[in-house]
CSV table of C-alpha atoms and ligand atoms in Angstrom, one decimal:
chain,number,residue,atom,x,y,z
Q,267,MET,CA,0.0,-0.1,-0.3
Q,268,THR,CA,0.8,3.5,-0.1
Q,269,ALA,CA,0.2,6.0,2.1
Q,270,ARG,CA,-2.8,8.8,1.0
Q,271,ALA,CA,-2.3,12.2,0.9
Q,272,GLY,CA,-4.0,14.5,3.4
Q,273,THR,CA,-4.1,11.2,6.3
Q,274,ILE,CA,-2.5,11.1,9.2
Q,275,TYR,CA,-1.2,7.1,10.2
Q,276,LEU,CA,-0.7,6.6,14.0
Q,277,VAL,CA,2.0,3.8,13.6
Q,278,GLY,CA,3.3,1.9,16.2
Q,279,ALA,CA,6.8,1.4,15.7
Q,280,GLY,CA,7.2,-1.7,18.5
Q,281,PRO,CA,9.5,-1.8,21.5
Q,282,GLY,CA,12.9,-1.0,20.1
Q,283,ASP,CA,14.7,-3.7,17.6
Q,284,PRO,CA,13.4,-2.4,14.2
Q,285,LYS,CA,12.5,-5.5,12.8
Q,286,LEU,CA,9.3,-5.5,15.3
Q,287,ILE,CA,7.3,-2.9,13.3
Q,288,THR,CA,4.5,-4.6,11.6
Q,289,VAL,CA,4.5,-5.3,7.6
Q,290,HIS,CA,1.8,-2.4,7.5
Q,291,GLY,CA,3.6,0.1,9.8
Q,292,ARG,CA,6.5,-0.2,7.3
Q,293,GLU,CA,4.8,0.5,4.6
Q,294,VAL,CA,3.2,3.4,5.8
Q,295,LEU,CA,6.5,4.6,6.9
Q,296,GLU,CA,8.1,3.7,3.6
Q,297,THR,CA,5.8,6.0,1.6
Q,298,ALA,CA,4.4,8.7,3.3
Q,299,ASP,CA,5.4,12.5,2.6
Q,300,ALA,CA,6.0,13.3,6.3
Q,301,VAL,CA,7.0,11.4,9.4
Q,302,VAL,CA,6.7,12.8,12.7
Q,303,HIS,CA,8.5,10.2,15.5
Q,304,ASP,CA,8.6,9.9,19.2
Q,305,ARG,CA,11.8,10.5,20.7
Q,306,LEU,CA,12.6,6.3,21.4
Q,307,ILE,CA,12.4,5.5,17.7
Q,308,SER,CA,15.1,3.6,16.4
Q,309,PRO,CA,17.4,5.4,13.6
Q,310,GLU,CA,17.4,2.4,11.7
Q,311,LEU,CA,13.5,2.8,11.2
Q,312,LEU,CA,13.7,6.5,10.4
Q,313,LYS,CA,16.1,5.6,7.6
Q,314,LEU,CA,13.3,3.4,5.7
Q,315,ALA,CA,11.6,6.6,5.0
Q,316,ARG,CA,11.7,8.1,1.6
Q,317,ARG,CA,14.9,10.7,0.8
Q,318,GLU,CA,12.7,13.8,0.5
Q,319,ALA,CA,10.2,12.9,3.5
Q,320,ARG,CA,9.8,15.9,6.1
Q,321,ILE,CA,11.2,14.3,9.2
Q,322,GLU,CA,10.1,15.9,12.5
Q,323,ASP,CA,11.0,14.7,16.1
Q,324,ALA,CA,7.8,15.1,18.2
Q,325,GLY,CA,10.1,15.4,21.3
Q,326,LYS,CA,11.7,18.5,20.1
Q,327,THR,CA,11.3,21.8,18.6
Q,328,PRO,CA,14.3,24.4,17.1
Q,329,GLY,CA,15.4,26.3,19.9
Q,330,ARG,CA,13.0,25.3,22.8
Q,331,ALA,CA,12.5,22.6,25.4
Q,332,SER,CA,10.6,20.2,23.7
Q,333,ARG,CA,6.4,20.3,22.2
Q,334,SER,CA,3.7,20.2,23.7
Q,335,GLN,CA,1.0,17.7,23.2
Q,336,ALA,CA,-1.1,20.2,21.6
Q,337,GLU,CA,1.8,21.3,19.6
Q,338,ILE,CA,2.0,17.7,18.1
Q,339,ASN,CA,-1.4,17.7,17.2
Q,340,GLU,CA,-1.4,21.0,15.5
Q,341,LEU,CA,1.6,20.1,13.8
Q,342,LEU,CA,0.1,16.8,12.4
Q,343,ILE,CA,-3.1,18.5,11.5
Q,344,GLU,CA,-1.2,21.0,9.9
Q,345,LEU,CA,0.8,18.7,7.6
Q,346,ALA,CA,-2.3,16.4,6.6
Q,347,ARG,CA,-3.7,20.1,5.7
Q,348,GLU,CA,-1.1,20.9,3.2
Q,349,ARG,CA,-2.3,17.2,1.6
Q,350,LEU,CA,0.7,15.4,2.9
Q,351,SER,CA,0.6,11.4,4.0
Q,352,VAL,CA,1.7,11.9,7.7
Q,353,CYS,CA,3.0,8.5,9.5
Q,354,ARG,CA,2.9,9.8,13.2
Q,355,LEU,CA,5.5,7.0,14.7
Q,356,LYS,CA,5.1,6.0,18.1
Q,357,GLY,CA,6.9,3.6,20.5
Q,358,GLY,CA,5.2,0.3,20.8
Q,359,ASP,CA,1.8,0.6,20.4
Q,360,PRO,CA,0.1,3.9,19.9
Q,361,PHE,CA,-2.4,3.5,22.6
Q,362,VAL,CA,-0.5,2.0,25.2
Q,363,PHE,CA,0.5,5.1,27.9
Q,364,GLY,CA,1.5,6.5,24.1
Q,365,ARG,CA,-1.0,9.7,24.2
Q,366,GLY,CA,-2.0,8.0,20.3
Q,367,GLY,CA,-6.0,8.6,21.9
Q,368,GLU,CA,-5.6,12.4,22.1
Q,369,GLU,CA,-3.9,12.7,18.7
Q,370,VAL,CA,-7.2,10.8,17.1
Q,371,LEU,CA,-9.6,12.9,18.6
Q,372,ALA,CA,-7.6,16.1,17.7
Q,373,ALA,CA,-7.4,14.9,13.7
Q,374,ARG,CA,-11.1,14.0,14.0
Q,375,ALA,CA,-12.2,17.6,15.3
Q,376,ALA,CA,-10.0,19.1,12.4
Q,377,GLY,CA,-12.0,16.8,10.2
Q,378,ILE,CA,-8.7,14.4,9.0
Q,379,PRO,CA,-8.6,10.8,8.4
Q,380,VAL,CA,-6.8,8.9,11.1
Q,381,VAL,CA,-5.9,5.5,10.2
Q,382,VAL,CA,-4.1,3.3,13.4
Q,383,VAL,CA,-1.7,0.6,12.6
Q,384,PRO,CA,-0.9,-1.3,16.2
Q,385,GLY,CA,2.5,-1.9,17.3
Q,386,ILE,CA,3.9,-4.7,19.7
Q,387,SER,CA,4.1,-2.8,23.0
Q,388,SER,CA,6.7,-3.1,25.3
Q,389,ALA,CA,4.5,-4.2,27.8
Q,390,LEU,CA,4.5,-7.4,26.0
Q,391,ALA,CA,7.9,-7.4,24.1
Q,392,GLY,CA,9.8,-6.5,27.2
Q,393,PRO,CA,8.8,-9.4,29.8
Q,394,ALA,CA,9.6,-11.9,26.5
Q,395,ALA,CA,12.4,-10.6,25.2
Q,396,ALA,CA,13.8,-11.3,28.8
Q,397,GLY,CA,12.7,-14.9,29.2
Q,398,VAL,CA,9.3,-14.2,30.8
Q,399,PRO,CA,6.0,-15.2,30.0
Q,400,VAL,CA,3.7,-12.7,31.0
Q,401,THR,CA,0.8,-15.6,31.4
Q,402,HIS,CA,1.7,-19.3,31.8
Q,403,ARG,CA,-0.6,-22.4,32.3
Q,404,GLY,CA,-0.9,-23.4,35.9
Q,405,VAL,CA,1.2,-20.4,37.1
Q,406,GLU,CA,-0.3,-16.6,36.1
Q,407,SER,CA,-3.8,-16.4,33.8
Q,408,SER,CA,-3.5,-12.4,33.8
Q,409,PHE,CA,-1.6,-9.8,33.9
Q,410,THR,CA,-2.3,-6.0,34.3
Q,411,VAL,CA,-0.2,-3.1,32.9
Q,412,VAL,CA,0.2,0.1,35.1
Q,413,THR,CA,1.9,3.2,34.5
Q,414,GLY,CA,4.6,3.9,37.7
Q,415,HIS,CA,5.0,7.4,36.5
Q,416,ASP,CA,3.4,8.9,39.4
Q,417,ALA,CA,3.9,6.0,42.4
Q,418,GLN,CA,5.6,8.9,44.1
Q,419,SER,CA,2.9,11.8,43.8
Q,420,ALA,CA,0.1,12.4,46.4
Q,421,ALA,CA,-2.9,10.1,46.9
Q,422,GLY,CA,-5.2,10.2,44.1
Q,423,ALA,CA,-2.8,9.9,41.6
Q,424,GLY,CA,-3.6,7.4,38.7
Q,425,VAL,CA,-3.1,4.2,39.8
Q,426,ASP,CA,-4.5,2.2,43.2
Q,427,TRP,CA,-1.5,0.2,44.0
Q,428,GLU,CA,-3.7,-1.5,46.6
Q,429,ARG,CA,-6.2,-2.8,44.2
Q,430,VAL,CA,-3.2,-3.6,41.8
Q,431,ALA,CA,-1.7,-5.7,44.0
Q,432,ALA,CA,-5.0,-7.7,45.0
Q,433,THR,CA,-5.6,-8.5,41.4
Q,434,PRO,CA,-4.4,-11.9,40.9
Q,435,GLY,CA,-1.7,-11.9,38.0
Q,436,SER,CA,1.1,-10.4,36.7
Q,437,ILE,CA,2.0,-6.5,37.2
Q,438,VAL,CA,3.7,-5.2,34.2
Q,439,VAL,CA,5.1,-1.6,35.1
Q,440,LEU,CA,5.9,0.7,32.4
Q,441,MET,CA,7.8,4.2,33.2
Q,442,GLY,CA,8.5,2.8,36.4
Q,443,VAL,CA,12.3,2.4,37.0
Q,444,GLY,CA,12.5,5.9,38.6
Q,445,ASN,CA,10.1,5.0,41.4
Q,446,LEU,CA,10.7,1.5,41.7
Q,447,GLU,CA,11.6,0.9,45.5
Q,448,THR,CA,8.4,3.0,46.2
Q,449,ILE,CA,6.3,0.6,43.7
Q,450,ALA,CA,7.7,-2.3,45.3
Q,451,ARG,CA,6.7,-1.5,48.8
Q,452,LYS,CA,3.2,-0.4,47.4
Q,453,LEU,CA,3.0,-3.9,46.2
Q,454,ILE,CA,4.1,-5.6,49.5
Q,455,GLN,CA,1.4,-2.9,51.5
Q,456,GLY,CA,-1.2,-4.2,49.1
Q,457,GLY,CA,-0.6,-7.8,50.1
Q,458,ARG,CA,2.2,-9.4,47.6
Q,459,ARG,CA,4.5,-11.2,49.2
Q,460,PRO,CA,8.2,-9.7,49.7
Q,461,ASP,CA,9.5,-12.9,47.8
Q,462,GLU,CA,7.6,-12.3,44.9
Q,463,PRO,CA,9.8,-12.3,41.6
Q,464,VAL,CA,10.6,-9.3,39.9
Q,465,ARG,CA,12.4,-8.5,36.5
Q,466,VAL,CA,13.5,-5.2,35.3
Q,467,VAL,CA,14.0,-5.0,31.6
Q,468,GLU,CA,16.4,-2.1,30.5
Q,469,ARG,CA,16.5,-1.3,26.6
Q,470,ALA,CA,14.3,-4.0,25.7
Q,471,THR,CA,15.0,-5.8,22.3
Q,472,LEU,CA,17.6,-4.2,21.6
Q,473,PRO,CA,21.4,-4.7,21.6
Q,474,GLU,CA,22.4,-3.2,24.4
Q,475,GLN,CA,19.6,-5.1,26.4
Q,476,ARG,CA,20.0,-5.5,30.2
Q,477,VAL,CA,18.2,-7.6,32.9
Q,478,VAL,CA,18.3,-7.5,36.6
Q,479,SER,CA,16.2,-9.7,38.8
Q,480,GLY,CA,15.2,-10.2,42.8
Q,481,THR,CA,12.2,-10.0,44.0
Q,482,LEU,CA,9.8,-7.0,45.9
Q,483,ALA,CA,11.8,-7.1,49.1
Q,484,THR,CA,15.3,-6.6,47.3
Q,485,ILE,CA,14.8,-5.0,43.6
Q,486,GLY,CA,14.6,-1.6,44.3
Q,487,ALA,CA,18.2,-1.9,45.9
Q,488,ILE,CA,19.5,-4.3,43.1
Q,489,ALA,CA,18.3,-2.2,40.3
Q,490,GLU,CA,20.0,1.0,42.0
Q,491,GLU,CA,23.4,-1.1,42.2
Q,492,SER,CA,23.3,-1.7,38.4
Q,493,ASP,CA,22.4,1.7,37.9
Q,494,VAL,CA,19.2,0.6,35.5
Q,495,GLU,CA,17.6,3.5,33.5
Q,496,ALA,CA,14.4,3.9,31.4
Q,497,PRO,CA,13.4,2.7,29.1
Q,498,ALA,CA,12.7,-0.1,31.0
Q,499,VAL,CA,9.7,-2.8,31.9
Q,500,ILE,CA,9.2,-4.2,35.3
Q,501,VAL,CA,7.4,-7.7,35.5
Q,502,VAL,CA,6.3,-8.8,39.0
Q,503,GLY,CA,4.9,-12.4,39.6
Q,504,ALA,CA,5.8,-15.9,40.0
Q,505,VAL,CA,6.0,-16.0,35.8
Q,506,VAL,CA,9.7,-14.6,36.5
Q,507,GLY,CA,11.7,-17.6,36.7
Q,508,VAL,CA,9.2,-20.1,35.4
Q,509,LEU,CA,11.5,-20.9,32.1
Q,510,GLU,CA,14.6,-21.0,33.8
Q,511,GLN,CA,16.1,-24.4,34.2
Q,512,GLY,CA,15.5,-25.7,37.8
Q,513,ALA,CA,12.7,-23.5,38.3
Q,514,ALA,CA,9.3,-25.2,40.2
Q,515,THR,CA,6.6,-25.7,37.9
B,640,SAH,N1,3.1,3.1,23.9
B,640,SAH,C1,4.9,2.4,24.2
B,640,SAH,C2,4.7,2.6,26.1
B,640,SAH,C3,4.9,4.4,25.9
B,640,SAH,S1,5.4,4.8,28.0
B,640,SAH,C4,4.6,0.8,24.4
B,640,SAH,O1,3.3,0.5,23.8
B,640,SAH,O2,5.6,0.1,24.5
B,640,SAH,C5,7.4,4.7,28.0
B,640,SAH,C6,7.7,3.9,28.4
B,640,SAH,O3,7.8,2.2,27.7
B,640,SAH,C7,9.0,3.4,28.8
B,640,SAH,O4,9.3,4.3,30.0
B,640,SAH,C8,9.3,2.2,29.5
B,640,SAH,O5,8.6,1.8,30.6
B,640,SAH,C9,8.6,1.4,28.1
B,640,SAH,N2,9.4,1.2,27.0
B,640,SAH,C10,9.4,1.6,25.9
B,640,SAH,N3,10.5,1.2,25.3
B,640,SAH,C11,11.1,-0.1,25.9
B,640,SAH,C12,12.5,-0.3,25.6
B,640,SAH,N4,12.9,-0.6,24.2
B,640,SAH,N5,12.8,-1.4,26.9
B,640,SAH,C13,11.9,-1.3,28.0
B,640,SAH,N6,11.1,-0.2,28.5
B,640,SAH,C14,10.3,0.2,27.2
């Protein structure tokens, strides 16, 4: 296919490895007149854009700190109004903590057609790349994906950690490394066992991928010692280690 003029394509770029974009996503990227990309997008992927394509880093604006979401929405609409086909390339899946929904609403309000091309979220690819099946027969039959971004802010912000802890199943936390210690403590307070296994996957699916493991009681200190940094996915539950040799089944 060829990306259509005057249309915004919200494309999931996948978790990091440039091979993990979908075929549809790649076709849009290769044919679009303009590419507006997130900060974490692989340079390898950007090389696939047409040579004459207009490339915009959504995280950067010349001379100023960074574009606001409203400015990104405006940019997308402006490009589409110039009758360009626009590939809005977003990390992972566009609708998993990606503010993709807001971009769809803004485009619709402006009367611009939008096509959503799903992507492989780091919420799934992170654990998988570190050998953790988020569900496993007889171990966990569900998983919860939460943001760890506001774990330290006042009560009422975003995630109800007690409820997350009380919900059966594995827990996958995005944007959580900065608050890892707090998150682990809140999960224990909510009833998870201190010896529940935890794995942190930094730069999942990329050549620099790093993995550290511990328990809810120990992971804060371990991650700090190893200097784990964003982007990283945290996975909590008995599924961690289930594929390792000698693991109990
Ligand atoms: N829409 C994205 C998530 C955006 S929020 C998706 O579906 O993957 C950004 C967070 O995603 C990061 O803070 C981190 O927790 C996670 N993340 C993105 N890429 C990652 C990667 N390669 N390795 C580990 N975590 C990643």
